Structures are given as C-alpha cells and as structure tokens.
Coordinates of C-alpha atoms in Angstrom, one line a residue:
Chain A
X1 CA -10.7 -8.4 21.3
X2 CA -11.4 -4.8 20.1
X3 CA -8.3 -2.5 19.6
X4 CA -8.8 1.3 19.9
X5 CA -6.8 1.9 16.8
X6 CA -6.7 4.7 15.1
X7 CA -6.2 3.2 11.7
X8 CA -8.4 4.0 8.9
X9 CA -8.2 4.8 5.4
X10 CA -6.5 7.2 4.5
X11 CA -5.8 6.5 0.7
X12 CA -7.0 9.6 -0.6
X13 CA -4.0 11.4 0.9
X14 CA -1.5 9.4 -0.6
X15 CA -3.3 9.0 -3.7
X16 CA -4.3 12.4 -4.4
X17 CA -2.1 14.8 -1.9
X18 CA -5.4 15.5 -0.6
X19 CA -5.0 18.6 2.0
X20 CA -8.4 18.1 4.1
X21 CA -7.1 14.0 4.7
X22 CA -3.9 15.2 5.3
X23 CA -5.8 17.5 8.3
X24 CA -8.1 14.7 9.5
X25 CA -4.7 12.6 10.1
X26 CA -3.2 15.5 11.9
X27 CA -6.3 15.8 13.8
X28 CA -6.1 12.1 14.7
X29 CA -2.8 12.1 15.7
X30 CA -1.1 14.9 17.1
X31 CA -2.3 14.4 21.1
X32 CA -0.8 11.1 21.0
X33 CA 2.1 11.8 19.0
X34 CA 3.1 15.0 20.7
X35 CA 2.8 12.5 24.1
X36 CA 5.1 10.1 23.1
X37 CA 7.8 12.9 21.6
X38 CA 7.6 14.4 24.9
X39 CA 8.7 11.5 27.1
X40 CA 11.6 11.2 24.6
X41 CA 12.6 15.1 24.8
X42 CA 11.1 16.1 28.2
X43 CA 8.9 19.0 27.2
X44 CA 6.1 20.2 25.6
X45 CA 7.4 23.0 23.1
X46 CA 9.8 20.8 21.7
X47 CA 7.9 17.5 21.8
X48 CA 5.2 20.0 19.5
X49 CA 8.2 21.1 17.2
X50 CA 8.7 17.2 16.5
X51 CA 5.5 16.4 15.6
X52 CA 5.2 19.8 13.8
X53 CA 8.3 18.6 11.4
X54 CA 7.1 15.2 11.5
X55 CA 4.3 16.0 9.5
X56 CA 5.9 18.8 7.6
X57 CA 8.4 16.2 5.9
X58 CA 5.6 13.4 5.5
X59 CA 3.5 16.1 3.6
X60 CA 6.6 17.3 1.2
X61 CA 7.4 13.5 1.0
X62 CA 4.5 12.5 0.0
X63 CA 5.3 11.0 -3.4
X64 CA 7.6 8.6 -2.5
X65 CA 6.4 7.4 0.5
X66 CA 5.2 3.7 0.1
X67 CA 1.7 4.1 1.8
X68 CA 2.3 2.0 5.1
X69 CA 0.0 -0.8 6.3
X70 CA 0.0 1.5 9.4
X71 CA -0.4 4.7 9.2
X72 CA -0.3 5.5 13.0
X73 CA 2.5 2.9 13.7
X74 CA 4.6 4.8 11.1
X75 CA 3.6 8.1 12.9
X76 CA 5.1 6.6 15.7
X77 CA 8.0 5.7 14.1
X78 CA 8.6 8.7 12.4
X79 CA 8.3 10.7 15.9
X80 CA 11.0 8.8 17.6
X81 CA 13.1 9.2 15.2
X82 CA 13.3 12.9 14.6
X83 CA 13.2 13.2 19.3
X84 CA 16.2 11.0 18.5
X85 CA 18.0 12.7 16.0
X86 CA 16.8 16.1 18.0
X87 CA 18.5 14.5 21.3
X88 CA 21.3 14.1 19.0
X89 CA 22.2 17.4 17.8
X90 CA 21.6 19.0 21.1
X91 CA 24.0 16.4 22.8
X92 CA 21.1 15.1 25.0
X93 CA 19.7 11.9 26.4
X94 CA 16.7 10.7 26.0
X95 CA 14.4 11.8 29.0
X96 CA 11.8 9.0 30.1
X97 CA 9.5 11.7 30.6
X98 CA 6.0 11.0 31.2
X99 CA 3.9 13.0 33.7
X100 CA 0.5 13.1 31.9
X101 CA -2.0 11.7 34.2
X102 CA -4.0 8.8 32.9
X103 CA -8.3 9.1 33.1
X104 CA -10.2 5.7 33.8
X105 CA -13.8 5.9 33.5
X106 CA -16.6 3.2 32.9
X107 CA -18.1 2.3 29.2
X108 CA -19.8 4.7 27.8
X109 CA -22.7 2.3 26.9
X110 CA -22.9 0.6 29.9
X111 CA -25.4 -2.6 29.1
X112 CA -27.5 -4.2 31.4
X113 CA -25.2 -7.4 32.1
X114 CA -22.7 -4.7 33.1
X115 CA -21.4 -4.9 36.7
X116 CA -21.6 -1.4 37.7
X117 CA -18.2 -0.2 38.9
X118 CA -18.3 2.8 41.4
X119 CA -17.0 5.7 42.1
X120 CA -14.5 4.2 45.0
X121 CA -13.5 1.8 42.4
X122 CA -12.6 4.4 39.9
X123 CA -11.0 6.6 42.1
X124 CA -8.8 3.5 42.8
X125 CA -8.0 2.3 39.8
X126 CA -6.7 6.1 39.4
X127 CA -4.3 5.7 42.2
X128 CA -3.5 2.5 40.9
X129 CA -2.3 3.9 37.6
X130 CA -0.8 7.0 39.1
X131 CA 1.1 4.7 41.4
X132 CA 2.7 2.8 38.3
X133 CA 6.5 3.6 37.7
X134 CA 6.7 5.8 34.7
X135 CA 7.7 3.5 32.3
X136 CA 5.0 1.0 32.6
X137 CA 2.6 4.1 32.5
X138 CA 3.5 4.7 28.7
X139 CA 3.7 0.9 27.6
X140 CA 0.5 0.8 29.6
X141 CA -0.9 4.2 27.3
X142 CA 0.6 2.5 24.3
X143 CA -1.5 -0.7 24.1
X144 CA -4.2 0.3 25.8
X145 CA -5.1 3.7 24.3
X146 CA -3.6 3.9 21.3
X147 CA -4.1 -0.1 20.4
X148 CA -0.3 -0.8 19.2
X149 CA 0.9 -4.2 19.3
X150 CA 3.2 -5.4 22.0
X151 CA 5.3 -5.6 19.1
X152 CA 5.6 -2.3 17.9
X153 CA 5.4 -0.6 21.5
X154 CA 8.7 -3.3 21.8
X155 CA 10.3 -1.2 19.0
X156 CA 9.1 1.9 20.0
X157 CA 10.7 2.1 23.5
X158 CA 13.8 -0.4 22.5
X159 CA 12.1 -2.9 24.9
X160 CA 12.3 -6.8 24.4
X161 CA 8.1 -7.8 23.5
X162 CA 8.6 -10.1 26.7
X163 CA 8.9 -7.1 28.9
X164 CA 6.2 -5.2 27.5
X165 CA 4.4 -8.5 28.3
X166 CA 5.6 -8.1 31.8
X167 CA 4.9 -4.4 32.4
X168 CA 1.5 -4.8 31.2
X169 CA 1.2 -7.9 33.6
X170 CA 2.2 -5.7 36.2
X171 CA -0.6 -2.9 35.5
X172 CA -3.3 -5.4 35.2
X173 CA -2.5 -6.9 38.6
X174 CA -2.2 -3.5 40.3
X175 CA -5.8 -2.4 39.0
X176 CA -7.3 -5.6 39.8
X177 CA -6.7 -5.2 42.9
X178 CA -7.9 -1.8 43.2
X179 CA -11.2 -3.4 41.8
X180 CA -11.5 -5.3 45.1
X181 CA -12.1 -8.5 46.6
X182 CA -15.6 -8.6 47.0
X183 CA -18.7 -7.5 44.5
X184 CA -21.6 -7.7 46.8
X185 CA -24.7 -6.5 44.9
X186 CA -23.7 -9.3 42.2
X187 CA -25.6 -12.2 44.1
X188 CA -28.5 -10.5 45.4
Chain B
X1 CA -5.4 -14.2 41.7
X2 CA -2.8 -17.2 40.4
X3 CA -0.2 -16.1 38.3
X4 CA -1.3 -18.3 35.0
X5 CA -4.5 -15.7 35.3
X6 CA -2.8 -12.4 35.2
X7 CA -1.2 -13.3 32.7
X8 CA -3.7 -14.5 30.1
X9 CA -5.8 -11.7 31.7
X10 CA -3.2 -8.9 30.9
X11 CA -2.7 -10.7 27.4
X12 CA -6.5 -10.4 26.8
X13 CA -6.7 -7.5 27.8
X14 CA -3.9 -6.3 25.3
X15 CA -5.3 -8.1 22.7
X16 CA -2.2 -10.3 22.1
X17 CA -3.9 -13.4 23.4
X18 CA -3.8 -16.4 20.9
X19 CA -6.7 -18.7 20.5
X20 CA -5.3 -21.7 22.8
X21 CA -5.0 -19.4 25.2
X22 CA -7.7 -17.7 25.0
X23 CA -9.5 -20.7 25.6
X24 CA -7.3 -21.8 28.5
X25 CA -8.3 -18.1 30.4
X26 CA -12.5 -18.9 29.5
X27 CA -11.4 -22.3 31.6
X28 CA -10.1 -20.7 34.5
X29 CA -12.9 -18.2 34.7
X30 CA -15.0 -20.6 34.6
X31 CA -13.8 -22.0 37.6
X32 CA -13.5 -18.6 39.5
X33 CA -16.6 -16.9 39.2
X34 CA -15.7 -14.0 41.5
X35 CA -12.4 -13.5 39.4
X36 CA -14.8 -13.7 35.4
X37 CA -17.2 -11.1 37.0
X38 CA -13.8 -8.5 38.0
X39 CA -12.5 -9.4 34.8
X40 CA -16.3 -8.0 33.4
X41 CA -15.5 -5.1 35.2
X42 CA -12.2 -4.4 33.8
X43 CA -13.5 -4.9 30.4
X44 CA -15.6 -1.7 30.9
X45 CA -13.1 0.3 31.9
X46 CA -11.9 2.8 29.4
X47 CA -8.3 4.4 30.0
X48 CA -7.1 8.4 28.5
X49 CA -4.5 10.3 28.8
X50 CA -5.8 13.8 30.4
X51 CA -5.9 16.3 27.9
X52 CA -7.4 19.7 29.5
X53 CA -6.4 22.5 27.0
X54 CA -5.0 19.6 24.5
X55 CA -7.8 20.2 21.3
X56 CA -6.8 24.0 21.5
X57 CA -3.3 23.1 21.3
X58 CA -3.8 20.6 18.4
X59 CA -5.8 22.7 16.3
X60 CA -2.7 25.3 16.6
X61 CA -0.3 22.9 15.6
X62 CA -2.6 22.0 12.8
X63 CA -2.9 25.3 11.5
X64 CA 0.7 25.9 11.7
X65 CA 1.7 23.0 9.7
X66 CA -1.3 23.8 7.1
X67 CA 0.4 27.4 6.4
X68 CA 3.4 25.7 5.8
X69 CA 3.0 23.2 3.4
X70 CA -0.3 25.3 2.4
X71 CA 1.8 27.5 -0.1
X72 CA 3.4 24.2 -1.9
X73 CA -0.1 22.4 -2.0
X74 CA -1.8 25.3 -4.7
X75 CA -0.4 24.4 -7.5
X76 CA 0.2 20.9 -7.0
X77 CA -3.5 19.8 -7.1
X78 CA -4.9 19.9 -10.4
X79 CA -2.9 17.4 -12.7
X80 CA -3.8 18.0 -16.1
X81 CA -3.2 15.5 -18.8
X82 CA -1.5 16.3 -21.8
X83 CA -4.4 16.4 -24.4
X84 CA -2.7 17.5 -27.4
X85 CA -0.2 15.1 -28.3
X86 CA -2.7 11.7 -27.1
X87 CA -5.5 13.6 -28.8
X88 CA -3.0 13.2 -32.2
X89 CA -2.0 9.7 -31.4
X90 CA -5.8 8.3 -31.2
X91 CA -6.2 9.8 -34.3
X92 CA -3.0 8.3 -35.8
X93 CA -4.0 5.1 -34.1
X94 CA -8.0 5.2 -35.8
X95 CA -6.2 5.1 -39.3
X96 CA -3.6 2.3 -38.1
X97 CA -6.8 0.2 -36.7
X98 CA -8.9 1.0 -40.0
X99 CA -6.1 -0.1 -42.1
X100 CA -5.4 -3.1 -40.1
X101 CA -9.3 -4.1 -40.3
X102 CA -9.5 -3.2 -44.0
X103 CA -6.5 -5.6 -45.1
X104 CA -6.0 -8.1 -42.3
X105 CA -7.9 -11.3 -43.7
X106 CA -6.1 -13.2 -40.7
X107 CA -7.1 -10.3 -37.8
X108 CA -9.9 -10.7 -35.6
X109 CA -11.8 -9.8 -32.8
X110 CA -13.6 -12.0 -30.5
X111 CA -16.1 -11.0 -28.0
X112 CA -18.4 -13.0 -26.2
X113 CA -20.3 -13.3 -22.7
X114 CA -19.5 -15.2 -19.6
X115 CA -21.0 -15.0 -16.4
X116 CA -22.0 -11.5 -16.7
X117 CA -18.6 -10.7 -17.9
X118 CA -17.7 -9.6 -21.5
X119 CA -14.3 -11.0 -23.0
X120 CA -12.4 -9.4 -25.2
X121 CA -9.6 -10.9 -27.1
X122 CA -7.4 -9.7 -29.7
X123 CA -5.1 -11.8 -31.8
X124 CA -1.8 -12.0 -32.4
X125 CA -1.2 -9.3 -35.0
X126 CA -4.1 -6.9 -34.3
X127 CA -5.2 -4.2 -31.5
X128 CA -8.7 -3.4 -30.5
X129 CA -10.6 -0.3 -28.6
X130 CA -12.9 -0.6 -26.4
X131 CA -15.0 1.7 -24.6
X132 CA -16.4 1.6 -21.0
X133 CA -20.0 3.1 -20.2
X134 CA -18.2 5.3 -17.8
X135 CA -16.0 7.0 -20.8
X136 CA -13.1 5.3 -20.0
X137 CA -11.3 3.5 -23.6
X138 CA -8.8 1.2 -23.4
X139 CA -6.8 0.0 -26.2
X140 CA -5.6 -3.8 -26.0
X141 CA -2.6 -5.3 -27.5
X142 CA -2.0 -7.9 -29.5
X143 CA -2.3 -11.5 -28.1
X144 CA -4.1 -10.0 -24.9
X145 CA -7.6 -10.4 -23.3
X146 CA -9.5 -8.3 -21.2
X147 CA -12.6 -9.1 -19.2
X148 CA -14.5 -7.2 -17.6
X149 CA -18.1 -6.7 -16.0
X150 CA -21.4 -6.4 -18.4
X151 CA -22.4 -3.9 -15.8
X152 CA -19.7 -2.1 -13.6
X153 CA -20.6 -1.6 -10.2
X154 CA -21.4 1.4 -8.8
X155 CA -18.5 1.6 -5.9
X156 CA -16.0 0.1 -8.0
X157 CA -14.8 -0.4 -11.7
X158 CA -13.0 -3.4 -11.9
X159 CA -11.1 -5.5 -14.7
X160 CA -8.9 -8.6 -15.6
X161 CA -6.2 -8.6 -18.0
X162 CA -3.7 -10.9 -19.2
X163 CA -1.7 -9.1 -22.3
X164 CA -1.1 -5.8 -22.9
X165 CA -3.6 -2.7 -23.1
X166 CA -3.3 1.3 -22.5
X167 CA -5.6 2.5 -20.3
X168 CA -7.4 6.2 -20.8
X169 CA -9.4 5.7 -17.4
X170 CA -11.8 8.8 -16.5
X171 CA -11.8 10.2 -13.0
X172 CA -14.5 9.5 -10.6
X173 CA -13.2 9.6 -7.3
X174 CA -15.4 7.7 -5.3
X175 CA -15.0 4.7 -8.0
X176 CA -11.4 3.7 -8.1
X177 CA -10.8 1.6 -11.2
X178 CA -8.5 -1.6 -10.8
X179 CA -7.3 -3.8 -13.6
X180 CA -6.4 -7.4 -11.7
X181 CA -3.0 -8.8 -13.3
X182 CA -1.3 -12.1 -12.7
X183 CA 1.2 -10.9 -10.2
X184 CA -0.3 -7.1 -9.4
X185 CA -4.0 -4.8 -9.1
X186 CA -3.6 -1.4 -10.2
X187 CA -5.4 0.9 -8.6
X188 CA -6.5 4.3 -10.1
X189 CA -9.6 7.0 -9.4
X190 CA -9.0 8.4 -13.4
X191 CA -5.4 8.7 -15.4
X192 CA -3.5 7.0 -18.3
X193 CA -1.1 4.6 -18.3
X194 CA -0.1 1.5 -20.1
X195 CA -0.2 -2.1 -18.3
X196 CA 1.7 -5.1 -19.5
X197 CA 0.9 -8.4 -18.3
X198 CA 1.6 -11.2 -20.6
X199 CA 1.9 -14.7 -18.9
X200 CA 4.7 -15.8 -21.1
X201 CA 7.2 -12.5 -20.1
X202 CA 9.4 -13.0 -16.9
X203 CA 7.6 -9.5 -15.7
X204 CA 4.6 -7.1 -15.0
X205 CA 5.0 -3.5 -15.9
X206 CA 2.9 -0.5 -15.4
X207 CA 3.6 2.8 -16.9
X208 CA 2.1 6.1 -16.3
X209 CA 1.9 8.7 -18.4
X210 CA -0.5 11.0 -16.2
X211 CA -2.4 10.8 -13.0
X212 CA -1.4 8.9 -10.0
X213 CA -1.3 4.9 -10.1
X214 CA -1.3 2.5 -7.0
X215 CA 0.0 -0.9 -7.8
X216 CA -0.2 -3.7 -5.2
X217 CA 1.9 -6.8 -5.6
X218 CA -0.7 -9.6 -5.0
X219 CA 2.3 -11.8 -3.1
X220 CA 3.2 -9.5 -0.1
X221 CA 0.5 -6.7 -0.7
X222 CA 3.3 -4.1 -0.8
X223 CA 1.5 -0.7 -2.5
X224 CA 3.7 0.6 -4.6
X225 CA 2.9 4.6 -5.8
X226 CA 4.1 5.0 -9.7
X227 CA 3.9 9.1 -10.4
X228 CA 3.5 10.2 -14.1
X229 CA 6.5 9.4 -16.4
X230 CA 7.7 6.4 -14.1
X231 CA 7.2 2.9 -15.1
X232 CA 7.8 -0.1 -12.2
X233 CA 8.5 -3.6 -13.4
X234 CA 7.7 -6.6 -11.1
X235 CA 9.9 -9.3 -11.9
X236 CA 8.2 -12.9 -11.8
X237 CA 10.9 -15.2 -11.1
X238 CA 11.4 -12.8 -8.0
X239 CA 10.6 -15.3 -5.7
X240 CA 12.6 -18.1 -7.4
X241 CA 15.9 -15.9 -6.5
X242 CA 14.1 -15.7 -3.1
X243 CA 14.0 -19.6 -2.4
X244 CA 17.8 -19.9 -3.9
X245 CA 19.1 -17.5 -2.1
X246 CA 17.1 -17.1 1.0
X247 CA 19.9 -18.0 3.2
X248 CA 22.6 -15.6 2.0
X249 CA 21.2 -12.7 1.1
X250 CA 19.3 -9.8 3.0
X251 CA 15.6 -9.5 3.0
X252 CA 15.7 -5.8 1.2
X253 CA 18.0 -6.7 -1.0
X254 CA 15.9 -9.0 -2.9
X255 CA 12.9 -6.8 -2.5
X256 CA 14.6 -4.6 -4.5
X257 CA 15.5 -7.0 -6.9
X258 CA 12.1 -7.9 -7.5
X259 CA 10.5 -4.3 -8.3
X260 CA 12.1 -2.4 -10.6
X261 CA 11.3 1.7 -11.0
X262 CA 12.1 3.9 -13.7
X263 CA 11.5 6.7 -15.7
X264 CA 9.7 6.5 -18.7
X265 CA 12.0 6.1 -21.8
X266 CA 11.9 8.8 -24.5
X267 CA 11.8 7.4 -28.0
X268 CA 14.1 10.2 -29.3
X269 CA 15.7 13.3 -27.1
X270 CA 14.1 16.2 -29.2
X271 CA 10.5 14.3 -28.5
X272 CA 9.2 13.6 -24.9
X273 CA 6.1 13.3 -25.7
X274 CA 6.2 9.7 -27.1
X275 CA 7.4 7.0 -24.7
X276 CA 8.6 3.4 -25.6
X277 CA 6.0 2.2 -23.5
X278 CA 3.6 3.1 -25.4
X279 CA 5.1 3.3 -29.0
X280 CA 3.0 0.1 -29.8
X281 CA -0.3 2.4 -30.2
X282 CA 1.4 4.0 -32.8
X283 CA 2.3 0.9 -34.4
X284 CA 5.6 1.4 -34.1
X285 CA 8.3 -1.5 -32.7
X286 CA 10.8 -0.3 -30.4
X287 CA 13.8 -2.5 -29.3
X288 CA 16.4 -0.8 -26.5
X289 CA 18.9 -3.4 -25.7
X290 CA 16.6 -6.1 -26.1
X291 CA 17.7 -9.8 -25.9
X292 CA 16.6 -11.5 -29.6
X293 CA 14.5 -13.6 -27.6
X294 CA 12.3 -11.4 -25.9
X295 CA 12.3 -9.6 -29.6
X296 CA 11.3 -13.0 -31.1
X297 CA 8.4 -13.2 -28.2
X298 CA 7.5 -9.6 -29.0
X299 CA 7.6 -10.3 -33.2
X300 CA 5.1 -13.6 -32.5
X301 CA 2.9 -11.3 -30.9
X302 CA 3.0 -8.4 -33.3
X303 CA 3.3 -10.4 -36.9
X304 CA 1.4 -13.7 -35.7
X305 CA 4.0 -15.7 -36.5
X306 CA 6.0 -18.9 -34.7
X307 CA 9.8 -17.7 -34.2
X308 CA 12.4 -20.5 -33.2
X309 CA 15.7 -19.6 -32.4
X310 CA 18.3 -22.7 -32.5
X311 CA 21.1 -21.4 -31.6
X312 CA 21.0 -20.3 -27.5
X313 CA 24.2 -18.1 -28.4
X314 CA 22.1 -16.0 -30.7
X315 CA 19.2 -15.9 -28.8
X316 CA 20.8 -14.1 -25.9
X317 CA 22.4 -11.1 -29.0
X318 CA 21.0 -7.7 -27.7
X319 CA 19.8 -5.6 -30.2
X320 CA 18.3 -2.0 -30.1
X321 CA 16.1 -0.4 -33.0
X322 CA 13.0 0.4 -33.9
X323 CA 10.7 -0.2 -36.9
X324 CA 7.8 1.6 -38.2
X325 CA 5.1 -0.6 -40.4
X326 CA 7.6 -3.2 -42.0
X327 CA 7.1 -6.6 -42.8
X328 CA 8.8 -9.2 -41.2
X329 CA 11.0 -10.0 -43.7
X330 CA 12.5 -6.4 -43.8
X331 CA 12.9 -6.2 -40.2
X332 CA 14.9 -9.3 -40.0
X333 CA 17.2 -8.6 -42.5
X334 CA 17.8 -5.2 -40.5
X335 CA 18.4 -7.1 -37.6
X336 CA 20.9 -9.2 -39.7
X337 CA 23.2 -6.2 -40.5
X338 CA 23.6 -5.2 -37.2
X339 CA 24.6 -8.8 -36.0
X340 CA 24.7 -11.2 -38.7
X341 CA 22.5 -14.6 -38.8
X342 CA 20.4 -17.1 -40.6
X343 CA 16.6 -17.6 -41.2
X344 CA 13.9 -18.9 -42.9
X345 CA 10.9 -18.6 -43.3
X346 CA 7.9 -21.6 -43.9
X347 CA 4.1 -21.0 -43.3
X348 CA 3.7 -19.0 -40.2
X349 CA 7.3 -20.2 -38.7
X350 CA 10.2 -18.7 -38.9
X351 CA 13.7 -20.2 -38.1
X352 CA 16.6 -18.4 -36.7
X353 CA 20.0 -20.3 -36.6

C-alpha cells in the first residue's frame, strides 16, 4: 500500500545545520502544518505564527534535538503543541476548525487497466467529502494526504485509533457510494 | 456493500491493513466483481486539500523564518578544528610510537588480508597508525583491531572495530564514514573523535573533540547527536537492568540509564586542550575515580601483563591519578600509597591481594 508520506532524508540538517535542508523541510511542510494549527486555533494568521515559531525553535534547537524517525510526525507534534500552549495563554479552546475544501481528482498516470472515472463521479465524490462532518474531514486529510498512521493521527486529535478506524470507515462508505452502482462501459 | 468490506476496504485504503486481512478483502473481491472494479476506481483517486494562493503564502513564511534564524546561521557554519595543539600531539605521539618500535622486543603489529578486508591488530602494550587512501589516519589502541575494506567504496567509508582507536576522519560530504562497534555505528561526513569499544568493558564510548558525530545504538536504532567536547557512554548491561526491572520501573527512565552524556573531561584546569579521553595518544594513563578493577583491565591492556586481584574488597578501591611513561612496578607502588595493598609480580602476572 503506498503512503504519500512526506518522509525523506533529511540528515544533512541535523548533521550539519544545513540552511538550504532546513528550507526544503519548510517547503515540504508548511501547507500541511499551517492546516492542522489552524483547526486547533481557528485562523489563518495565527495558525502561520505557529508554524512560524515551530520552526524558529527547531532551527535554534537544533543540537540537541535527537533526529526523529519522523520527521513530519514530529512536525506534527511540535504544531499542536505550541496551538495548545497558544490556546493556553490566551484562555481559549481549541477550535475544531477545518473549512479548507478537499480536491479529488483521478491518477495522474492513468494506465490502461484503469476504469476511467468521470466527471459526474468526481464531482460526487466532491460532495461526498464536502458533506463529511468536519472532524472526519481532517482524520480523513491526515491519512490520506499526508500518509500518518492511524496511530499518530490518534494522538494528534486525542482520538482513540479505533475511532479513527471508524471515521475513516465512514468516508470510504460515503465516496463509494458517490462512485455508483453501476460501471457500464466495463463489460462491453 | 457488507459491512466486513468497508471495513477492510477503508483499512486498505489507509494502509493499516495487516496481511490476514489483506488477504481476507482479495477473497471477497473476488467474489464481487462489481464491488473489486469500484474499489479500482477508488484506488485512482487522489485526494488535496485546496490550496489557491497557498505556495505564495509559504514561500513568505519561509522567508520570514530564514531572516530570522538567518543572522545566527553565519557564523555557525564553518567548524574549524583545532590544528595546533593535535598537530603537537602527532608529533609527540611519532616519537612515543618510534620509541616504542625501537625498544619493544614483545610489540607487534599484525596485518593481514581477509575477504577483501585488511585487519589490523595491535597488541597489548603497543599503538599503531594507520592511514586511509582518502587521508583519513586513525590511531588504534592497545589490544584493539580494526578492519576495514582493501578498497573503500565510493558512497560510503565504512569500518569495524573492536578496541580502542582515535579517529582523524577527513570530510567528504557525500561519503559519510561509519565505524561499526559491538553495541553502536558512528556516523561522521569528516571530524575527530576517539571511539572505545573493547568487548571485555561494561560500555561503548565515543568522544568528540571536533565536528559533529551521529551514533546509533544498534538495539533500538535511537540516533544519538554527540557535539564537540561531549563524550556519550552506552552502557552494556543496559538491557540486563531492563529485564530485572522491566516491571517496576518507567520506560525513560532506563533509557536514560543506559546512555550516558558528558562533557569532555579536562586533564588539568589551566589546559583544555588535552582531554582524558584521549590522554592515551600521548601515552599518558589517566585514572578519575576509577574502580582498581577497571584500572587492572586498563594496565593488562597498556603493560601486556595478566593482573589478578584476590581480594573483591580491593578490587572495588577507587583510585584517581595519572601516570606518564612508568613501569609497572612504579605505578603500583603509587597506587599503594594512596590505599595500601599487596602484590607480586611472576612472568607476565601480577597478583594483587
């Protein structure tokens, strides 16, 4: 099963403090972090002050940081930690903000034993996803864009793994049935 | 669509599914044809989060950050060794080595070739240098072997040690150089440092005195970063402790049982340029607070002699001192006036009770 992890090497930053790996990481990672400090803070300026410090402290920290098997996991981590703390100081609650709206499209390399999904289909699935309460929408971005485990999104968003399992369940059914019942061209 | 499917479908589609089940959901496609080619389908489908002016806004954010932490990051990069004082001590250390060949009748060298592999191994008593094609010289202990490849390869310089050895490793980046201990790798692109690996010691230690040093414990693959002047110790028994007390105690706690860090210590305060760690290269024996039996272990190594301590009581005496091209004899009876015991001394074996 392929992952869309972001994971690669990034030894040469914490080997060597090396600025230009520190900016490919950055580069990597910001979208996704800034996305996932927003729905705990609730809005974009802040959720980009987050991931702003975030990688500030990493950077000045850099030395005594044990290089972690995961480098985006411990982004991740990292994020929800300072929202937290944030929430904290300003006396707030965590929002559950997610609005971003999720993109579906078809394989880029579509191979000839491909079923060709159309354009009804897509625009369904879109409604599908749309249609999915908030919080499955960001267990559902968590695994399936940014390839975390159900595991870490479990300690990411305090959930039990088993309800991860569940939301995930949920999203699947939802967009298979916007794929319909019937694939006609298939047989002929 | 049964329940039993979505499930292993949603699993799959996670990648969390586990091989038995796995196989269970190729059954029921199998069975459902119309549901295995939808699940094709889904396969395809590739999910993001809509990001219109999102690469403009990154790039800002990078920017900002890189101003920040740009300012620090100058004069951080370039980490020069200190030449001057190792350039002294390899010179000091050529005259030891010449001396040591010239009189030792009972000091040798042994090389030989395995497998495309060359072996070095020095004998109790002795040191030897050896230099790499690439530059690199590394100066190995007493009682310690190195092997290493005829030919390095080109991505990666790699070595095995069991012993002791100081390593002067020049930098190519896009060759890391890893010596392969019992219990650790150390990983390095080009520093110096000093590795000590003996089987018979209860630990692995790696100090570096310039450069950055990655060492990975072999057991749980934790990477551990060691900056210059910081030595970290890996005790062995670590994981006996772990077994015994596995029920009571905390998982970090015995982590940090098992890995020890440190500064480098000084051998005097007015001089910080010579370590303990490394005293050996200059011939010199250094003992801080140093049970008599890891001293004896050390003094089998260093003289080539068999030590036997009788008495347990005496063996567990800590003693600190240091000692500077004596004979055995004379440093025993130092050790003697600083806690008083017995020896003697017949052949190569010496008797402590």
């Amino acid at each position: 099963m392929t992952r869309s992890s972001k994971d690669q090497d990034y030894s040469s930053f914490w080997m060597w403090g090396d600025l230009t790996a520190f900016k490919e990481i950055m580069k990597a990672f910001t979208a996704s972090l800034k996305y996932f400090a927003c729905s705990i803070v609730g809005n974009e300026a802040e959720a980009e002050e987050i991931v702003a410090d975030v990688f500030i402290k990493i950077w000045q920290q850099r030395e005594h940081i044990t290089p972690p098997e995961s480098l985006q996991y411990y982004l991740f981590k990292a994020v929800k930690n300072t929202a937290l703390n944030y929430l904290k100081s300003n006396g707030r609650r965590s929002a559950h903000y997610s609005a971003w709206e999720i993109q579906v499209n078809p394989h880029r390399s579509q191979s000839p034993e491909d079923i060709l999904i159309s354009k009804e289909q897509v625009d369904q699935i879109r409604d599908a996803i749309q249609s999915l309460p908030p919080r499955c929408r960001q267990i559902f971005i968590l695994v399936k864009e940014e390839g975390l485990t159900y595991e870490q999104v479990a300690v990411l968003l305090d959930l039990s793994k088993a309800t991860v399992n569940v939301q995930m369940t949920l999203a699947l059914k939802k967009i298979w049935a916007a794929l319909g019942t019937t694939i006609k061209y298939s047989y002929s | 669509m049964t329940k039993r499917l979505s499930e292993l479908l949603a699993l799959h589609w996670s990648g969390e599914i586990s091989d038995e089940e796995k196989a269970e959901l190729d059954e029921l496609l199998l069975q459902h044809p119309g549901d295995w080619l939808k699940a094709g389908q889904l396969e395809q489908l590739v999910f993001s989060k809509v990001t219109a002016d999102e690469e403009d806004k990154v790039n800002s954010l990078i920017d900002r950050v890189s101003n920040i932490i740009g300012d620090e990051n100058r004069p951080q990069l370039p980490l020069m060794p200190a030449t001057a004082p190792r350039r002294f001590r390899a010179r000091t250390l050529l005259v030891a080595l010449l001396l040591l060949v010239a009189g030792g009748g009972m000091l040798f060298t042994w090389l030989y070739r395995a497998q495309g592999y060359k072996i070095v191994t020095t004998d109790v008593g002795m040191k030897t240098k050896i230099r790499l094609a690439d530059g690199s010289s590394i100066i190995l202990n007493a009682g310690s072997t190195l092997r290493y490849p005829e030919k390095m390869d080109k991505g990666i310089r790699e070595v095995y040690l069991n012993g002791e050895a100081f390593f002067d490793i020049k930098h190519a980046a896009s060759r890391p150089f890893i010596i392969h201990a019992e219990k650790m790798d150390v990983r390095v692109l080009g520093t110096s440092f000093n590795v000590r690996a003996y089987k018979e010691e209860d630990f692995e230690e790696t100090a570096v005195i310039s450069g950055a040093v990655e060492m990975v414990v072999k057991e749980d693959k934790q990477v551990i970063r060691i900056a210059p002047n910081e030595k970290v110790l890996l005790h062995k028994n670590a994981d006996h402790e772990k077994t015994k007390t596995n029920n009571t105690t905390a998982a970090t706690g015995k982590q940090a049982a098992a890995i020890e860090r440190s500064p480098l210590s000084p051998i005097s305060a007015a001089d910080s340029n010579h370590v303990l760690e490394t005293a050996w290269l200059n011939n010199q024996l250094i003992f801080q607070n140093e049970t008599l039996s890891t001293i004896a272990q050390r003094l089998e190594r260093w003289y080539g002699v068999k030590i036997v301590i009788r008495d347990p009581q005496l063996a567990a005496l800590r003693f600190s001192g240091r000692a500077d091209n004596v004979s055995i004899e004379k440093l025993l009876n130092i050790l003697q006036e600083i806690q008083p015991f017995k020896y003697s001394v017949q052949d190569d074996i010496v008797t402590i009770n």
